Amino acid sequence: QLHLAESGGGSVQAGGSLRLSCVASGHTRISYTWGWFRQAPGKEREGIAIIDSDGMTTYRDSVKGRFTISKDNAKDTLYLQMNQLTPEDTAVYYCAADLVVTAEQALGVTDLYGMDYWGKGTLVIISS
């Protein structure tokens, strides 16, 4: 079992930055594919930034160049640095992990069934 807990969400103005954190506990020493996902009101959940067990990263086009995913294995913590935020980035942000999906497959996940473990989410609101 793996437990995930996100933090760092909040309300910022457009152009600002936020850093989300996701602390993992439980079976953290297994090789997972990790990712950040978001779900805006009335929209499907979407994968936005993925890091695989080799440390390779993959991003959705809409966040490339603005968001950076990273993982501190010593702290069992996944991060998402978000810069140049726009109102279109407003959503609940979730971290997730899976034992078998590839990074490309994870990027295409649109619901809970696509990844093995999910956090409860953290709300990000960007005002114009």
mmCIF file with all atom_site columns, C-alpha atoms in Angstrom:
data_model
loop_
_atom_site.group_PDB
_atom_site.id
_atom_site.type_symbol
_atom_site.label_atom_id
_atom_site.label_alt_id
_atom_site.label_comp_id
_atom_site.label_asym_id
_atom_site.label_entity_id
_atom_site.label_seq_id
_atom_site.pdbx_PDB_ins_code
_atom_site.Cartn_x
_atom_site.Cartn_y
_atom_site.Cartn_z
_atom_site.occupancy
_atom_site.B_iso_or_equiv
_atom_site.pdbx_formal_charge
_atom_site.auth_seq_id
_atom_site.auth_comp_id
_atom_site.auth_asym_id
_atom_site.auth_atom_id
_atom_site.pdbx_PDB_model_num
ATOM 1   C CA . GLN A 1 1   ? 0.000   0.000  0.000   1.00 0.00 ? 1   GLN A CA 1
ATOM 2   C CA . LEU A 1 2   ? 1.046   3.541  -0.681  1.00 0.00 ? 2   LEU A CA 1
ATOM 3   C CA . HIS A 1 3   ? -0.439  6.660  0.894   1.00 0.00 ? 3   HIS A CA 1
ATOM 4   C CA . LEU A 1 4   ? -0.093  10.050 -0.754  1.00 0.00 ? 4   LEU A CA 1
ATOM 5   C CA . ALA A 1 5   ? -0.753  13.476 0.754   1.00 0.00 ? 5   ALA A CA 1
ATOM 6   C CA . GLU A 1 6   ? -0.597  16.677 -1.284  1.00 0.00 ? 6   GLU A CA 1
ATOM 7   C CA . SER A 1 7   ? -0.024  20.184 0.047   1.00 0.00 ? 7   SER A CA 1
ATOM 8   C CA . GLY A 1 8   ? 0.925   23.601 -1.258  1.00 0.00 ? 8   GLY A CA 1
ATOM 9   C CA . GLY A 1 9   ? -2.232  24.635 -3.043  1.00 0.00 ? 9   GLY A CA 1
ATOM 10  C CA . GLY A 1 10  ? -3.699  28.084 -2.644  1.00 0.00 ? 10  GLY A CA 1
ATOM 11  C CA . SER A 1 11  ? -4.843  31.206 -4.403  1.00 0.00 ? 11  SER A CA 1
ATOM 12  C CA . VAL A 1 12  ? -2.422  33.366 -6.402  1.00 0.00 ? 12  VAL A CA 1
ATOM 13  C CA . GLN A 1 13  ? -2.660  35.972 -9.108  1.00 0.00 ? 13  GLN A CA 1
ATOM 14  C CA . ALA A 1 14  ? -1.937  35.226 -12.737 1.00 0.00 ? 14  ALA A CA 1
ATOM 15  C CA . GLY A 1 15  ? 1.779   35.213 -13.437 1.00 0.00 ? 15  GLY A CA 1
ATOM 16  C CA . GLY A 1 16  ? 2.593   33.921 -9.987  1.00 0.00 ? 16  GLY A CA 1
ATOM 17  C CA . SER A 1 17  ? 4.130   30.659 -8.820  1.00 0.00 ? 17  SER A CA 1
ATOM 18  C CA . LEU A 1 18  ? 3.284   27.793 -6.499  1.00 0.00 ? 18  LEU A CA 1
ATOM 19  C CA . ARG A 1 19  ? 5.096   24.644 -5.459  1.00 0.00 ? 19  ARG A CA 1
ATOM 20  C CA . LEU A 1 20  ? 3.035   21.583 -4.690  1.00 0.00 ? 20  LEU A CA 1
ATOM 21  C CA . SER A 1 21  ? 4.355   18.744 -2.561  1.00 0.00 ? 21  SER A CA 1
ATOM 22  C CA . CYS A 1 22  ? 3.197   15.157 -2.239  1.00 0.00 ? 22  CYS A CA 1
ATOM 23  C CA . VAL A 1 23  ? 4.527   13.096 0.644   1.00 0.00 ? 23  VAL A CA 1
ATOM 24  C CA . ALA A 1 24  ? 4.425   9.350  0.186   1.00 0.00 ? 24  ALA A CA 1
ATOM 25  C CA . SER A 1 25  ? 4.271   6.792  2.973   1.00 0.00 ? 25  SER A CA 1
ATOM 26  C CA . GLY A 1 26  ? 4.009   3.031  3.053   1.00 0.00 ? 26  GLY A CA 1
ATOM 27  C CA . HIS A 1 27  ? 5.707   0.958  0.350   1.00 0.00 ? 27  HIS A CA 1
ATOM 28  C CA . THR A 1 28  ? 7.776   3.792  -1.063  1.00 0.00 ? 28  THR A CA 1
ATOM 29  C CA . ARG A 1 29  ? 10.816  1.769  -2.110  1.00 0.00 ? 29  ARG A CA 1
ATOM 30  C CA . ILE A 1 30  ? 9.034   0.094  -5.015  1.00 0.00 ? 30  ILE A CA 1
ATOM 31  C CA . SER A 1 31  ? 9.683   1.492  -8.518  1.00 0.00 ? 31  SER A CA 1
ATOM 32  C CA . TYR A 1 32  ? 6.612   3.505  -9.447  1.00 0.00 ? 32  TYR A CA 1
ATOM 33  C CA . THR A 1 33  ? 5.689   5.884  -12.186 1.00 0.00 ? 33  THR A CA 1
ATOM 34  C CA . TRP A 1 34  ? 4.711   9.104  -10.383 1.00 0.00 ? 34  TRP A CA 1
ATOM 35  C CA . GLY A 1 35  ? 2.619   11.926 -11.663 1.00 0.00 ? 35  GLY A CA 1
ATOM 36  C CA . TRP A 1 36  ? 0.694   15.110 -11.122 1.00 0.00 ? 36  TRP A CA 1
ATOM 37  C CA . PHE A 1 37  ? -2.842  15.352 -12.417 1.00 0.00 ? 37  PHE A CA 1
ATOM 38  C CA . ARG A 1 38  ? -5.479  18.032 -12.252 1.00 0.00 ? 38  ARG A CA 1
ATOM 39  C CA . GLN A 1 39  ? -9.217  18.338 -12.627 1.00 0.00 ? 39  GLN A CA 1
ATOM 40  C CA . ALA A 1 40  ? -10.906 21.629 -13.343 1.00 0.00 ? 40  ALA A CA 1
ATOM 41  C CA . PRO A 1 41  ? -14.636 22.128 -12.668 1.00 0.00 ? 41  PRO A CA 1
ATOM 42  C CA . GLY A 1 42  ? -16.719 20.375 -15.312 1.00 0.00 ? 42  GLY A CA 1
ATOM 43  C CA . LYS A 1 43  ? -13.680 18.827 -16.995 1.00 0.00 ? 43  LYS A CA 1
ATOM 44  C CA . GLU A 1 44  ? -12.001 15.437 -17.087 1.00 0.00 ? 44  GLU A CA 1
ATOM 45  C CA . ARG A 1 45  ? -8.975  14.699 -14.966 1.00 0.00 ? 45  ARG A CA 1
ATOM 46  C CA . GLU A 1 46  ? -5.777  15.134 -16.968 1.00 0.00 ? 46  GLU A CA 1
ATOM 47  C CA . GLY A 1 47  ? -2.189  14.135 -16.505 1.00 0.00 ? 47  GLY A CA 1
ATOM 48  C CA . ILE A 1 48  ? 0.146   17.106 -16.623 1.00 0.00 ? 48  ILE A CA 1
ATOM 49  C CA . ALA A 1 49  ? 3.578   15.982 -15.427 1.00 0.00 ? 49  ALA A CA 1
ATOM 50  C CA . ILE A 1 50  ? 4.969   12.486 -15.056 1.00 0.00 ? 50  ILE A CA 1
ATOM 51  C CA . ILE A 1 51  ? 8.282   11.119 -13.764 1.00 0.00 ? 51  ILE A CA 1
ATOM 52  C CA . ASP A 1 52  ? 9.148   7.477  -14.244 1.00 0.00 ? 52  ASP A CA 1
ATOM 53  C CA . SER A 1 53  ? 11.318  5.205  -12.123 1.00 0.00 ? 53  SER A CA 1
ATOM 54  C CA . ASP A 1 54  ? 14.400  6.212  -14.151 1.00 0.00 ? 54  ASP A CA 1
ATOM 55  C CA . GLY A 1 55  ? 13.761  9.897  -13.510 1.00 0.00 ? 55  GLY A CA 1
ATOM 56  C CA . MET A 1 56  ? 12.601  10.675 -17.044 1.00 0.00 ? 56  MET A CA 1
ATOM 57  C CA . THR A 1 57  ? 9.954   13.378 -17.183 1.00 0.00 ? 57  THR A CA 1
ATOM 58  C CA . THR A 1 58  ? 7.036   13.938 -19.536 1.00 0.00 ? 58  THR A CA 1
ATOM 59  C CA . TYR A 1 59  ? 4.704   16.943 -19.669 1.00 0.00 ? 59  TYR A CA 1
ATOM 60  C CA . ARG A 1 60  ? 1.398   17.898 -21.186 1.00 0.00 ? 60  ARG A CA 1
ATOM 61  C CA . ASP A 1 61  ? 1.930   20.540 -23.849 1.00 0.00 ? 61  ASP A CA 1
ATOM 62  C CA . SER A 1 62  ? -0.122  23.110 -21.953 1.00 0.00 ? 62  SER A CA 1
ATOM 63  C CA . VAL A 1 63  ? 2.349   23.141 -19.050 1.00 0.00 ? 63  VAL A CA 1
ATOM 64  C CA . LYS A 1 64  ? 5.668   22.562 -20.832 1.00 0.00 ? 64  LYS A CA 1
ATOM 65  C CA . GLY A 1 65  ? 8.206   25.233 -19.975 1.00 0.00 ? 65  GLY A CA 1
ATOM 66  C CA . ARG A 1 66  ? 6.140   26.439 -16.999 1.00 0.00 ? 66  ARG A CA 1
ATOM 67  C CA . PHE A 1 67  ? 5.851   23.404 -14.697 1.00 0.00 ? 67  PHE A CA 1
ATOM 68  C CA . THR A 1 68  ? 8.623   21.147 -13.396 1.00 0.00 ? 68  THR A CA 1
ATOM 69  C CA . ILE A 1 69  ? 8.136   17.782 -11.717 1.00 0.00 ? 69  ILE A CA 1
ATOM 70  C CA . SER A 1 70  ? 10.796  16.398 -9.422  1.00 0.00 ? 70  SER A CA 1
ATOM 71  C CA . LYS A 1 71  ? 11.164  13.771 -6.736  1.00 0.00 ? 71  LYS A CA 1
ATOM 72  C CA . ASP A 1 72  ? 13.293  13.678 -3.615  1.00 0.00 ? 72  ASP A CA 1
ATOM 73  C CA . ASN A 1 73  ? 13.714  9.983  -2.897  1.00 0.00 ? 73  ASN A CA 1
ATOM 74  C CA . ALA A 1 74  ? 15.355  10.625 0.465   1.00 0.00 ? 74  ALA A CA 1
ATOM 75  C CA . LYS A 1 75  ? 12.244  12.500 1.608   1.00 0.00 ? 75  LYS A CA 1
ATOM 76  C CA . ASP A 1 76  ? 9.740   10.330 -0.308  1.00 0.00 ? 76  ASP A CA 1
ATOM 77  C CA . THR A 1 77  ? 8.317   13.546 -1.683  1.00 0.00 ? 77  THR A CA 1
ATOM 78  C CA . LEU A 1 78  ? 7.118   14.478 -5.160  1.00 0.00 ? 78  LEU A CA 1
ATOM 79  C CA . TYR A 1 79  ? 7.106   18.131 -6.171  1.00 0.00 ? 79  TYR A CA 1
ATOM 80  C CA . LEU A 1 80  ? 5.488   20.254 -8.839  1.00 0.00 ? 80  LEU A CA 1
ATOM 81  C CA . GLN A 1 81  ? 6.950   23.701 -9.360  1.00 0.00 ? 81  GLN A CA 1
ATOM 82  C CA . MET A 1 82  ? 4.417   25.821 -11.222 1.00 0.00 ? 82  MET A CA 1
ATOM 83  C CA . ASN A 1 83  ? 5.422   29.153 -12.754 1.00 0.00 ? 83  ASN A CA 1
ATOM 84  C CA . GLN A 1 84  ? 3.685   31.685 -14.989 1.00 0.00 ? 84  GLN A CA 1
ATOM 85  C CA . LEU A 1 85  ? 0.318   30.525 -13.733 1.00 0.00 ? 85  LEU A CA 1
ATOM 86  C CA . THR A 1 86  ? -2.836  31.476 -15.613 1.00 0.00 ? 86  THR A CA 1
ATOM 87  C CA . PRO A 1 87  ? -6.541  31.242 -14.682 1.00 0.00 ? 87  PRO A CA 1
ATOM 88  C CA . GLU A 1 88  ? -6.709  28.149 -16.929 1.00 0.00 ? 88  GLU A CA 1
ATOM 89  C CA . ASP A 1 89  ? -4.495  26.376 -14.373 1.00 0.00 ? 89  ASP A CA 1
ATOM 90  C CA . THR A 1 90  ? -7.248  26.598 -11.743 1.00 0.00 ? 90  THR A CA 1
ATOM 91  C CA . ALA A 1 91  ? -8.066  23.046 -10.651 1.00 0.00 ? 91  ALA A CA 1
ATOM 92  C CA . VAL A 1 92  ? -7.742  20.457 -7.948  1.00 0.00 ? 92  VAL A CA 1
ATOM 93  C CA . TYR A 1 93  ? -4.270  18.956 -8.276  1.00 0.00 ? 93  TYR A CA 1
ATOM 94  C CA . TYR A 1 94  ? -3.615  15.328 -7.416  1.00 0.00 ? 94  TYR A CA 1
ATOM 95  C CA . CYS A 1 95  ? -0.486  13.254 -7.152  1.00 0.00 ? 95  CYS A CA 1
ATOM 96  C CA . ALA A 1 96  ? -0.606  9.608  -8.088  1.00 0.00 ? 96  ALA A CA 1
ATOM 97  C CA . ALA A 1 97  ? 1.595   6.558  -8.496  1.00 0.00 ? 97  ALA A CA 1
ATOM 98  C CA . ASP A 1 98  ? 1.361   3.352  -10.469 1.00 0.00 ? 98  ASP A CA 1
ATOM 99  C CA . LEU A 1 99  ? 3.385   0.163  -10.665 1.00 0.00 ? 99  LEU A CA 1
ATOM 100 C CA . VAL A 1 100 ? 3.102   -0.613 -14.371 1.00 0.00 ? 100 VAL A CA 1
ATOM 101 C CA . VAL A 1 101 ? 2.048   2.331  -16.541 1.00 0.00 ? 101 VAL A CA 1
ATOM 102 C CA . THR A 1 102 ? 4.549   4.068  -18.764 1.00 0.00 ? 102 THR A CA 1
ATOM 103 C CA . ALA A 1 103 ? 4.948   7.830  -18.612 1.00 0.00 ? 103 ALA A CA 1
ATOM 104 C CA . GLU A 1 104 ? 3.008   8.276  -21.860 1.00 0.00 ? 104 GLU A CA 1
ATOM 105 C CA . GLN A 1 105 ? 0.201   6.065  -20.594 1.00 0.00 ? 105 GLN A CA 1
ATOM 106 C CA . ALA A 1 106 ? 0.060   8.007  -17.331 1.00 0.00 ? 106 ALA A CA 1
ATOM 107 C CA . LEU A 1 107 ? -0.219  11.290 -19.205 1.00 0.00 ? 107 LEU A CA 1
ATOM 108 C CA . GLY A 1 108 ? -3.365  9.947  -20.849 1.00 0.00 ? 108 GLY A CA 1
ATOM 109 C CA . VAL A 1 109 ? -5.094  8.935  -17.616 1.00 0.00 ? 109 VAL A CA 1
ATOM 110 C CA . THR A 1 110 ? -8.495  10.569 -17.174 1.00 0.00 ? 110 THR A CA 1
ATOM 111 C CA . ASP A 1 111 ? -9.970  8.803  -14.156 1.00 0.00 ? 111 ASP A CA 1
ATOM 112 C CA . LEU A 1 112 ? -9.177  7.079  -10.877 1.00 0.00 ? 112 LEU A CA 1
ATOM 113 C CA . TYR A 1 113 ? -8.783  3.685  -12.526 1.00 0.00 ? 113 TYR A CA 1
ATOM 114 C CA . GLY A 1 114 ? -5.747  4.778  -14.490 1.00 0.00 ? 114 GLY A CA 1
ATOM 115 C CA . MET A 1 115 ? -3.317  4.867  -11.570 1.00 0.00 ? 115 MET A CA 1
ATOM 116 C CA . ASP A 1 116 ? -2.953  2.575  -8.561  1.00 0.00 ? 116 ASP A CA 1
ATOM 117 C CA . TYR A 1 117 ? -2.673  5.203  -5.822  1.00 0.00 ? 117 TYR A CA 1
ATOM 118 C CA . TRP A 1 118 ? -4.019  8.735  -5.472  1.00 0.00 ? 118 TRP A CA 1
ATOM 119 C CA . GLY A 1 119 ? -3.823  11.543 -2.977  1.00 0.00 ? 119 GLY A CA 1
ATOM 120 C CA . LYS A 1 120 ? -6.903  13.517 -1.961  1.00 0.00 ? 120 LYS A CA 1
ATOM 121 C CA . GLY A 1 121 ? -5.894  16.600 -3.899  1.00 0.00 ? 121 GLY A CA 1
ATOM 122 C CA . THR A 1 122 ? -5.041  20.228 -3.236  1.00 0.00 ? 122 THR A CA 1
ATOM 123 C CA . LEU A 1 123 ? -6.936  23.190 -4.679  1.00 0.00 ? 123 LEU A CA 1
ATOM 124 C CA . VAL A 1 124 ? -5.173  25.767 -6.827  1.00 0.00 ? 124 VAL A CA 1
ATOM 125 C CA . ILE A 1 125 ? -7.000  28.974 -7.761  1.00 0.00 ? 125 ILE A CA 1
ATOM 126 C CA . ILE A 1 126 ? -5.475  31.502 -10.129 1.00 0.00 ? 126 ILE A CA 1
ATOM 127 C CA . SER A 1 127 ? -7.112  34.910 -10.354 1.00 0.00 ? 127 SER A CA 1
ATOM 128 C CA . SER A 1 128 ? -6.748  37.264 -13.295 1.00 0.00 ? 128 SER A CA 1
#
